[in-house]
Coordinates of C-alpha atoms in Angstrom, one line a residue:
Chain A
M812 CA 84.9 179.7 69.7
N813 CA 84.4 180.4 73.4
T814 CA 80.6 180.5 73.0
P815 CA 78.3 178.2 75.0
A816 CA 77.5 176.4 71.7
G817 CA 81.2 176.0 71.0
R818 CA 81.9 174.6 74.4
R819 CA 78.9 172.2 74.0
G820 CA 80.3 171.3 70.6
T821 CA 83.8 170.6 72.0
G822 CA 82.4 168.7 74.9
G823 CA 80.2 166.7 72.6
G824 CA 83.3 165.9 70.5
V825 CA 85.2 164.7 73.5
R826 CA 82.3 162.5 74.5
V827 CA 82.1 161.1 71.0
Q828 CA 85.8 160.4 71.0
R829 CA 85.5 158.7 74.4
A830 CA 82.5 156.7 73.2
D831 CA 84.6 155.7 70.1
A832 CA 87.5 154.7 72.3
R833 CA 85.2 152.6 74.5
A834 CA 83.7 151.0 71.5
N835 CA 87.1 150.3 70.0
R836 CA 88.3 148.8 73.3
A837 CA 85.2 146.5 73.5
R838 CA 85.6 145.4 69.9
I839 CA 89.3 144.7 70.4
L840 CA 88.4 142.6 73.4
D841 CA 85.7 140.8 71.6
V842 CA 87.9 139.9 68.6
A843 CA 90.9 139.0 70.9
E844 CA 88.6 136.6 72.8
E845 CA 87.5 135.0 69.6
V846 CA 90.9 134.8 68.0
F847 CA 92.9 133.6 71.1
G848 CA 90.0 131.3 72.2
K849 CA 90.5 129.3 69.1
G850 CA 94.2 128.9 69.8
G851 CA 96.5 127.8 67.1
E852 CA 99.6 129.3 65.7
S853 CA 98.0 132.1 63.7
A854 CA 96.7 134.0 66.8
S855 CA 98.5 137.3 67.0
T856 CA 97.8 140.9 68.1
E857 CA 98.2 141.9 64.4
E858 CA 95.3 139.6 63.5
V859 CA 93.2 141.1 66.3
A860 CA 93.8 144.6 65.0
R861 CA 92.9 143.5 61.4
L862 CA 89.7 141.7 62.4
A863 CA 88.7 144.5 64.7
G864 CA 89.2 147.0 61.9
V865 CA 91.6 149.2 63.8
G866 CA 95.3 149.9 63.4
I867 CA 97.8 148.1 65.5
A868 CA 98.6 151.4 67.2
T869 CA 95.1 151.6 68.5
V870 CA 95.4 148.1 70.0
F871 CA 98.6 149.1 71.7
R872 CA 97.1 152.4 73.0
H873 CA 94.5 150.4 74.8
F874 CA 96.7 147.5 75.7
P875 CA 100.4 148.4 75.8
T876 CA 101.4 144.7 75.8
K877 CA 100.0 141.4 74.5
T878 CA 100.0 140.3 78.2
A879 CA 97.8 143.3 79.1
L880 CA 95.4 142.5 76.3
L881 CA 95.1 138.8 77.2
E882 CA 94.8 139.6 80.9
A883 CA 91.9 141.9 80.1
V884 CA 90.3 139.3 77.8
L885 CA 90.5 136.6 80.4
A886 CA 89.4 138.8 83.3
R887 CA 86.4 139.9 81.4
R888 CA 85.4 136.3 80.6
F889 CA 85.8 135.3 84.3
D890 CA 83.7 138.4 85.3
R891 CA 81.0 137.5 82.8
Q892 CA 80.8 134.0 84.2
R893 CA 80.8 135.2 87.8
E894 CA 77.8 137.5 86.9
Q895 CA 76.0 134.5 85.4
A896 CA 76.7 132.4 88.6
E897 CA 75.4 135.3 90.7
A898 CA 72.3 135.6 88.7
L899 CA 71.7 131.8 89.1
L900 CA 71.7 132.2 92.9
N901 CA 68.1 133.3 92.5
A902 CA 67.1 130.4 90.3
A903 CA 64.1 128.4 91.4
D904 CA 65.9 125.0 91.1
P905 CA 69.2 125.2 93.0
G906 CA 70.3 121.7 91.7
Q907 CA 69.7 122.5 88.1
A908 CA 71.3 125.9 88.6
F909 CA 74.5 124.3 90.0
L910 CA 74.7 121.4 87.6
G911 CA 73.9 123.6 84.6
F912 CA 76.6 126.0 85.5
F913 CA 79.1 123.2 86.0
R914 CA 78.2 121.8 82.6
Y915 CA 78.5 125.3 81.0
L916 CA 82.0 125.9 82.5
V917 CA 83.2 122.6 81.2
A918 CA 81.8 123.3 77.7
D919 CA 83.5 126.8 77.8
A920 CA 86.8 125.4 79.0
P921 CA 88.6 124.8 75.7
A922 CA 88.4 128.5 74.7
K923 CA 89.3 129.7 78.2
I924 CA 92.2 127.4 78.5
G925 CA 93.4 128.5 75.0
I926 CA 93.4 132.2 76.2
A927 CA 95.1 131.3 79.5
E928 CA 97.8 129.4 77.6
A929 CA 98.4 132.3 75.2
L930 CA 98.7 134.5 78.3
L931 CA 101.3 132.2 79.8
D932 CA 103.2 132.0 76.5
A933 CA 103.2 135.9 76.4
G934 CA 104.8 136.0 79.7
G935 CA 101.8 136.4 82.0
D936 CA 102.7 135.4 85.6
G937 CA 99.2 134.3 86.6
G938 CA 99.1 137.1 89.3
G939 CA 97.2 139.8 87.4
E940 CA 93.5 140.9 87.2
A941 CA 92.5 137.6 85.6
A942 CA 93.7 135.7 88.6
Q943 CA 91.6 137.9 90.9
A944 CA 88.6 137.5 88.6
S945 CA 89.1 133.8 88.6
T946 CA 89.1 133.8 92.4
E947 CA 85.8 135.7 92.4
L948 CA 84.3 133.2 89.9
R949 CA 85.3 130.4 92.2
Q950 CA 83.6 132.1 95.1
A951 CA 80.4 132.5 93.1
F952 CA 80.6 128.8 92.1
G953 CA 81.0 127.9 95.8
A954 CA 77.8 129.9 96.6
L955 CA 75.9 127.9 94.0
L956 CA 77.3 124.7 95.4
Q957 CA 76.3 125.6 98.9
R958 CA 72.8 126.5 97.8
A959 CA 72.5 123.1 96.0
Q960 CA 73.7 121.3 99.1
Q961 CA 71.3 123.2 101.3
A962 CA 68.5 122.1 99.0
G963 CA 69.6 118.5 99.4
V964 CA 70.4 117.9 95.7
I965 CA 74.2 117.7 96.1
R966 CA 75.8 115.5 98.8
D967 CA 76.7 117.5 101.9
D968 CA 79.9 115.6 102.7
V969 CA 82.0 117.4 100.0
E970 CA 83.5 120.8 100.0
L971 CA 84.4 123.5 97.5
P972 CA 88.1 122.6 97.1
E973 CA 87.6 119.1 95.8
V974 CA 84.5 120.0 93.8
Y975 CA 86.4 122.9 92.1
A976 CA 89.4 120.6 91.6
L977 CA 87.1 118.2 89.9
L978 CA 85.6 120.9 87.7
V979 CA 89.1 122.1 86.7
G980 CA 90.2 118.5 86.1
V981 CA 87.2 117.6 83.9
S982 CA 87.5 121.0 82.1
R983 CA 91.2 120.3 81.3
A984 CA 90.3 116.7 80.2
A985 CA 87.6 118.0 78.0
A986 CA 89.9 120.6 76.5
R987 CA 92.8 118.2 76.0
E988 CA 91.0 115.1 74.7
H989 CA 88.6 117.0 72.4
P990 CA 85.8 114.6 73.4
G991 CA 82.7 114.5 71.3
E992 CA 79.4 115.5 72.8
Q993 CA 78.6 112.0 73.8
M994 CA 81.8 111.4 75.6
R995 CA 81.6 114.7 77.4
A996 CA 78.0 113.9 78.5
R997 CA 79.1 110.5 79.9
L998 CA 82.0 112.2 81.7
L999 CA 79.6 114.6 83.3
T1000 CA 77.2 111.8 84.1
I1001 CA 79.9 110.1 86.2
V1002 CA 80.8 113.3 88.0
F1003 CA 77.1 114.4 88.6
D1004 CA 76.2 110.9 89.9
G1005 CA 79.2 111.1 92.2
L1006 CA 78.0 114.5 93.5
A1007 CA 74.4 113.3 94.1
P1008 CA 73.3 112.7 97.7
R1009 CA 74.0 109.2 99.0
L1010 CA 70.9 107.2 99.4
Chain B
M1088 CA 147.5 85.5 76.3
N1089 CA 145.7 83.3 73.8
T1090 CA 145.3 80.5 76.4
P1091 CA 141.9 79.1 77.3
A1092 CA 142.2 80.7 80.7
G1093 CA 143.1 84.0 79.2
R1094 CA 140.1 83.9 76.9
R1095 CA 137.9 83.0 79.8
G1096 CA 139.5 85.9 81.7
T1097 CA 138.9 88.3 78.9
G1098 CA 135.4 87.1 78.3
G1099 CA 134.7 87.5 82.0
G1100 CA 136.1 91.0 81.9
V1101 CA 133.8 92.0 79.1
R1102 CA 130.9 90.4 81.0
V1103 CA 131.8 92.4 84.1
Q1104 CA 132.1 95.6 82.0
R1105 CA 128.6 94.9 80.5
A1106 CA 127.1 94.2 83.9
D1107 CA 128.7 97.4 85.2
A1108 CA 127.3 99.3 82.3
R1109 CA 123.8 97.9 82.9
A1110 CA 124.1 98.7 86.6
N1111 CA 125.2 102.3 85.8
R1112 CA 122.3 102.7 83.4
A1113 CA 119.8 101.4 85.9
R1114 CA 121.2 103.6 88.6
I1115 CA 121.1 106.7 86.3
L1116 CA 117.5 106.0 85.5
D1117 CA 116.6 105.5 89.2
V1118 CA 118.3 108.8 90.2
A1119 CA 116.8 110.7 87.3
E1120 CA 113.3 109.4 88.1
E1121 CA 113.8 110.7 91.7
V1122 CA 115.4 114.0 90.7
F1123 CA 113.0 115.0 87.9
G1124 CA 110.0 113.5 89.7
K1125 CA 110.5 116.1 92.4
G1126 CA 110.5 118.8 89.8
G1127 CA 111.9 122.2 90.7
E1128 CA 114.5 124.4 89.1
S1129 CA 117.5 122.4 90.4
A1130 CA 116.7 119.3 88.4
S1131 CA 119.6 118.8 85.9
T1132 CA 121.5 116.0 84.2
E1133 CA 124.6 117.2 86.1
E1134 CA 122.8 116.6 89.4
V1135 CA 121.7 113.1 88.2
A1136 CA 125.3 112.2 87.4
R1137 CA 126.5 113.5 90.7
L1138 CA 123.9 111.6 92.8
A1139 CA 124.4 108.4 90.7
G1140 CA 128.1 108.6 91.4
V1141 CA 129.1 108.6 87.7
G1142 CA 130.7 111.1 85.4
I1143 CA 128.5 113.3 83.2
A1144 CA 130.2 111.5 80.2
T1145 CA 128.8 108.2 81.4
V1146 CA 125.3 109.6 81.5
F1147 CA 125.7 110.9 78.0
R1148 CA 127.1 107.6 76.8
H1149 CA 123.9 105.9 77.9
F1150 CA 121.6 108.8 77.0
P1151 CA 123.0 111.1 74.4
T1152 CA 120.5 113.9 75.2
K1153 CA 118.4 115.0 78.1
T1154 CA 115.4 114.2 76.1
A1155 CA 116.6 110.6 75.6
L1156 CA 117.1 110.3 79.4
L1157 CA 113.7 111.6 80.3
E1158 CA 112.0 109.5 77.6
A1159 CA 113.6 106.4 79.1
V1160 CA 112.7 107.4 82.7
L1161 CA 109.1 108.0 81.7
A1162 CA 108.7 104.9 79.6
R1163 CA 110.2 102.7 82.4
R1164 CA 107.7 104.2 84.8
F1165 CA 104.7 103.6 82.5
D1166 CA 106.1 100.0 81.8
R1167 CA 106.3 99.3 85.5
Q1168 CA 102.7 100.5 86.1
R1169 CA 101.4 98.5 83.1
E1170 CA 103.1 95.4 84.6
Q1171 CA 101.3 96.2 87.9
A1172 CA 98.0 96.5 86.1
E1173 CA 98.5 93.2 84.3
A1174 CA 99.3 91.5 87.6
L1175 CA 96.1 92.9 89.0
L1176 CA 94.1 91.2 86.2
N1177 CA 94.3 88.0 88.3
A1178 CA 93.2 89.6 91.5
A1179 CA 90.4 87.9 93.4
D1180 CA 88.4 91.2 93.8
P1181 CA 88.1 93.0 90.4
G1182 CA 86.5 96.0 91.9
Q1183 CA 89.2 96.6 94.5
A1184 CA 91.8 95.9 91.9
F1185 CA 90.4 98.6 89.5
L1186 CA 89.7 101.2 92.2
G1187 CA 93.0 100.5 94.0
F1188 CA 94.9 101.0 90.7
F1189 CA 93.0 104.2 89.9
R1190 CA 93.9 105.5 93.4
Y1191 CA 97.5 104.5 93.0
L1192 CA 97.8 106.3 89.6
V1193 CA 96.4 109.5 91.0
A1194 CA 98.8 109.4 94.0
D1195 CA 101.7 108.8 91.6
A1196 CA 100.6 111.6 89.2
P1197 CA 102.6 114.5 90.7
A1198 CA 105.9 112.8 90.1
K1199 CA 105.0 111.5 86.7
I1200 CA 103.7 114.9 85.5
G1201 CA 106.9 116.5 86.8
I1202 CA 108.9 114.1 84.6
A1203 CA 106.6 114.6 81.6
E1204 CA 106.9 118.4 82.0
A1205 CA 110.7 118.2 82.2
L1206 CA 110.6 116.1 79.0
L1207 CA 108.5 118.7 77.2
D1208 CA 110.8 121.5 78.5
A1209 CA 113.7 119.6 77.1
G1210 CA 112.1 119.5 73.7
G1211 CA 110.4 116.1 73.8
D1212 CA 107.7 116.0 71.2
G1213 CA 105.5 113.5 73.0
G1214 CA 105.9 110.9 70.2
G1215 CA 108.7 108.7 71.7
E1216 CA 108.9 105.5 73.5
A1217 CA 107.2 107.0 76.5
A1218 CA 104.1 107.8 74.5
Q1219 CA 104.0 104.2 73.3
A1220 CA 104.4 102.9 76.9
S1221 CA 101.6 105.3 78.0
T1222 CA 99.3 103.8 75.3
E1223 CA 100.0 100.3 76.6
L1224 CA 99.3 101.4 80.2
R1225 CA 96.0 102.8 79.1
Q1226 CA 95.1 99.5 77.5
A1227 CA 96.0 97.6 80.7
F1228 CA 93.9 100.1 82.7
G1229 CA 91.1 99.4 80.2
A1230 CA 91.3 95.7 80.8
L1231 CA 91.0 96.3 84.6
L1232 CA 88.0 98.5 84.0
Q1233 CA 86.3 95.9 81.8
R1234 CA 86.9 93.1 84.3
A1235 CA 85.4 95.3 87.1
Q1236 CA 82.4 96.1 84.8
Q1237 CA 81.9 92.4 84.1
A1238 CA 82.0 91.7 87.8
G1239 CA 79.2 94.3 88.2
V1240 CA 81.2 96.6 90.5
I1241 CA 81.6 99.4 88.0
R1242 CA 78.6 100.7 86.0
D1243 CA 78.4 99.3 82.6
D1244 CA 77.2 102.4 80.8
V1245 CA 80.7 104.0 80.7
E1246 CA 83.6 103.4 78.4
L1247 CA 87.3 103.7 78.6
P1248 CA 87.7 107.1 76.9
E1249 CA 85.7 109.0 79.5
V1250 CA 87.0 107.0 82.5
Y1251 CA 90.6 107.6 81.4
A1252 CA 89.9 111.3 80.8
L1253 CA 88.5 111.4 84.3
L1254 CA 91.6 109.7 85.6
V1255 CA 93.9 112.1 83.8
G1256 CA 91.8 115.1 84.9
V1257 CA 91.8 114.1 88.6
S1258 CA 95.5 113.3 88.3
R1259 CA 96.2 116.7 87.0
A1260 CA 94.0 118.4 89.6
A1261 CA 95.8 116.4 92.3
A1262 CA 99.2 117.4 90.9
R1263 CA 98.3 121.0 90.4
E1264 CA 96.4 121.8 93.6
H1265 CA 98.6 119.8 95.9
P1266 CA 95.6 118.7 97.9
G1267 CA 96.1 117.1 101.3
E1268 CA 95.3 113.5 101.9
Q1269 CA 91.8 114.3 103.0
M1270 CA 90.9 116.4 100.0
R1271 CA 92.3 113.8 97.6
A1272 CA 90.3 111.1 99.4
R1273 CA 87.1 113.2 99.0
L1274 CA 87.9 113.8 95.4
L1275 CA 88.2 110.1 94.8
T1276 CA 85.0 109.4 96.8
I1277 CA 83.0 111.6 94.3
V1278 CA 84.6 109.8 91.3
F1279 CA 84.3 106.3 92.7
D1280 CA 80.6 106.9 93.7
G1281 CA 80.0 108.2 90.2
L1282 CA 81.5 105.0 88.8
A1283 CA 79.5 102.7 91.0
P1284 CA 76.6 100.8 89.3
R1285 CA 73.3 102.6 89.4
L1286 CA 70.8 101.2 91.8

């Protein structure tokens, strides 16, 4: 089969296999994000394999350990959010961009915290690729904050460390207390009024 | 020895023993609060016994399990804080009383969270006397909030659930991030400005 057509065929087959593997990997990550984001006792690698329609061996070929799977899920989520923050750096209204992103991160927190806790339970040490991706998200959030401060819509006497600590604190409160929409809105009203420029 | 003097002597001895037991119990609680409040790997019931100057058997006579000891430590801390809040209900300046108590609880949070985490690690289920004492502290905090709102120094469009969630969130952020004094002050400035009445 050493004809040009045969080589093309073989090469095509390898490409298809690689494309299949990539699609499997992405589907496993999607399902794992959904399953572990919901938390609860039933979350397991077996359930991920079942819902992704692949064998458990396929999951372990891509992610040798549960820790590796959860690290990848969490890192991808941070990366996606960092990309959203970077896109918002070009938004016409820097204040709305910053506050909207803050609000979005708080709303997203319960699922993210669920995944992070599953990672800790699985033995993750908090020093992997997710931690790096988290640091990059924080930097992008800081750039949004700075732009909003330069535009005069966020007070200029606060710095990233305390604003990020406030974001994390409110996120954890929102995830822990399971507030309804109204309570979360009032919580954010307090924080956003506190971040407004002093008159 | 059935003389009146003998009975008095025996009764006095029992009273002394009971006073000794109470003193031992209080000292064990004091030391445990200090040791577990600092957190760290070295915190143990053995260390508490050693620093309290009693045998480990004495600790276990008062507190049959580590969980029982930590429950009692945490409940006592909540009770003390509730008493402080109740005393502040008579303060001349309701705004300063509320904000000062909020600031105090945030500053106190690292030690309290250290004890609560030790309790969880020891198998506490969060449903013991400490949980009840925590609920009572929350009610006293709510009374301080209400008084400050009635005095017009805290905005009247917020309610206890979100203000308490904010307190817990900021407390956890302060405990987790180990902020310096300045960062913690700026964090509280944002929150307190957000809680101020709207102009």
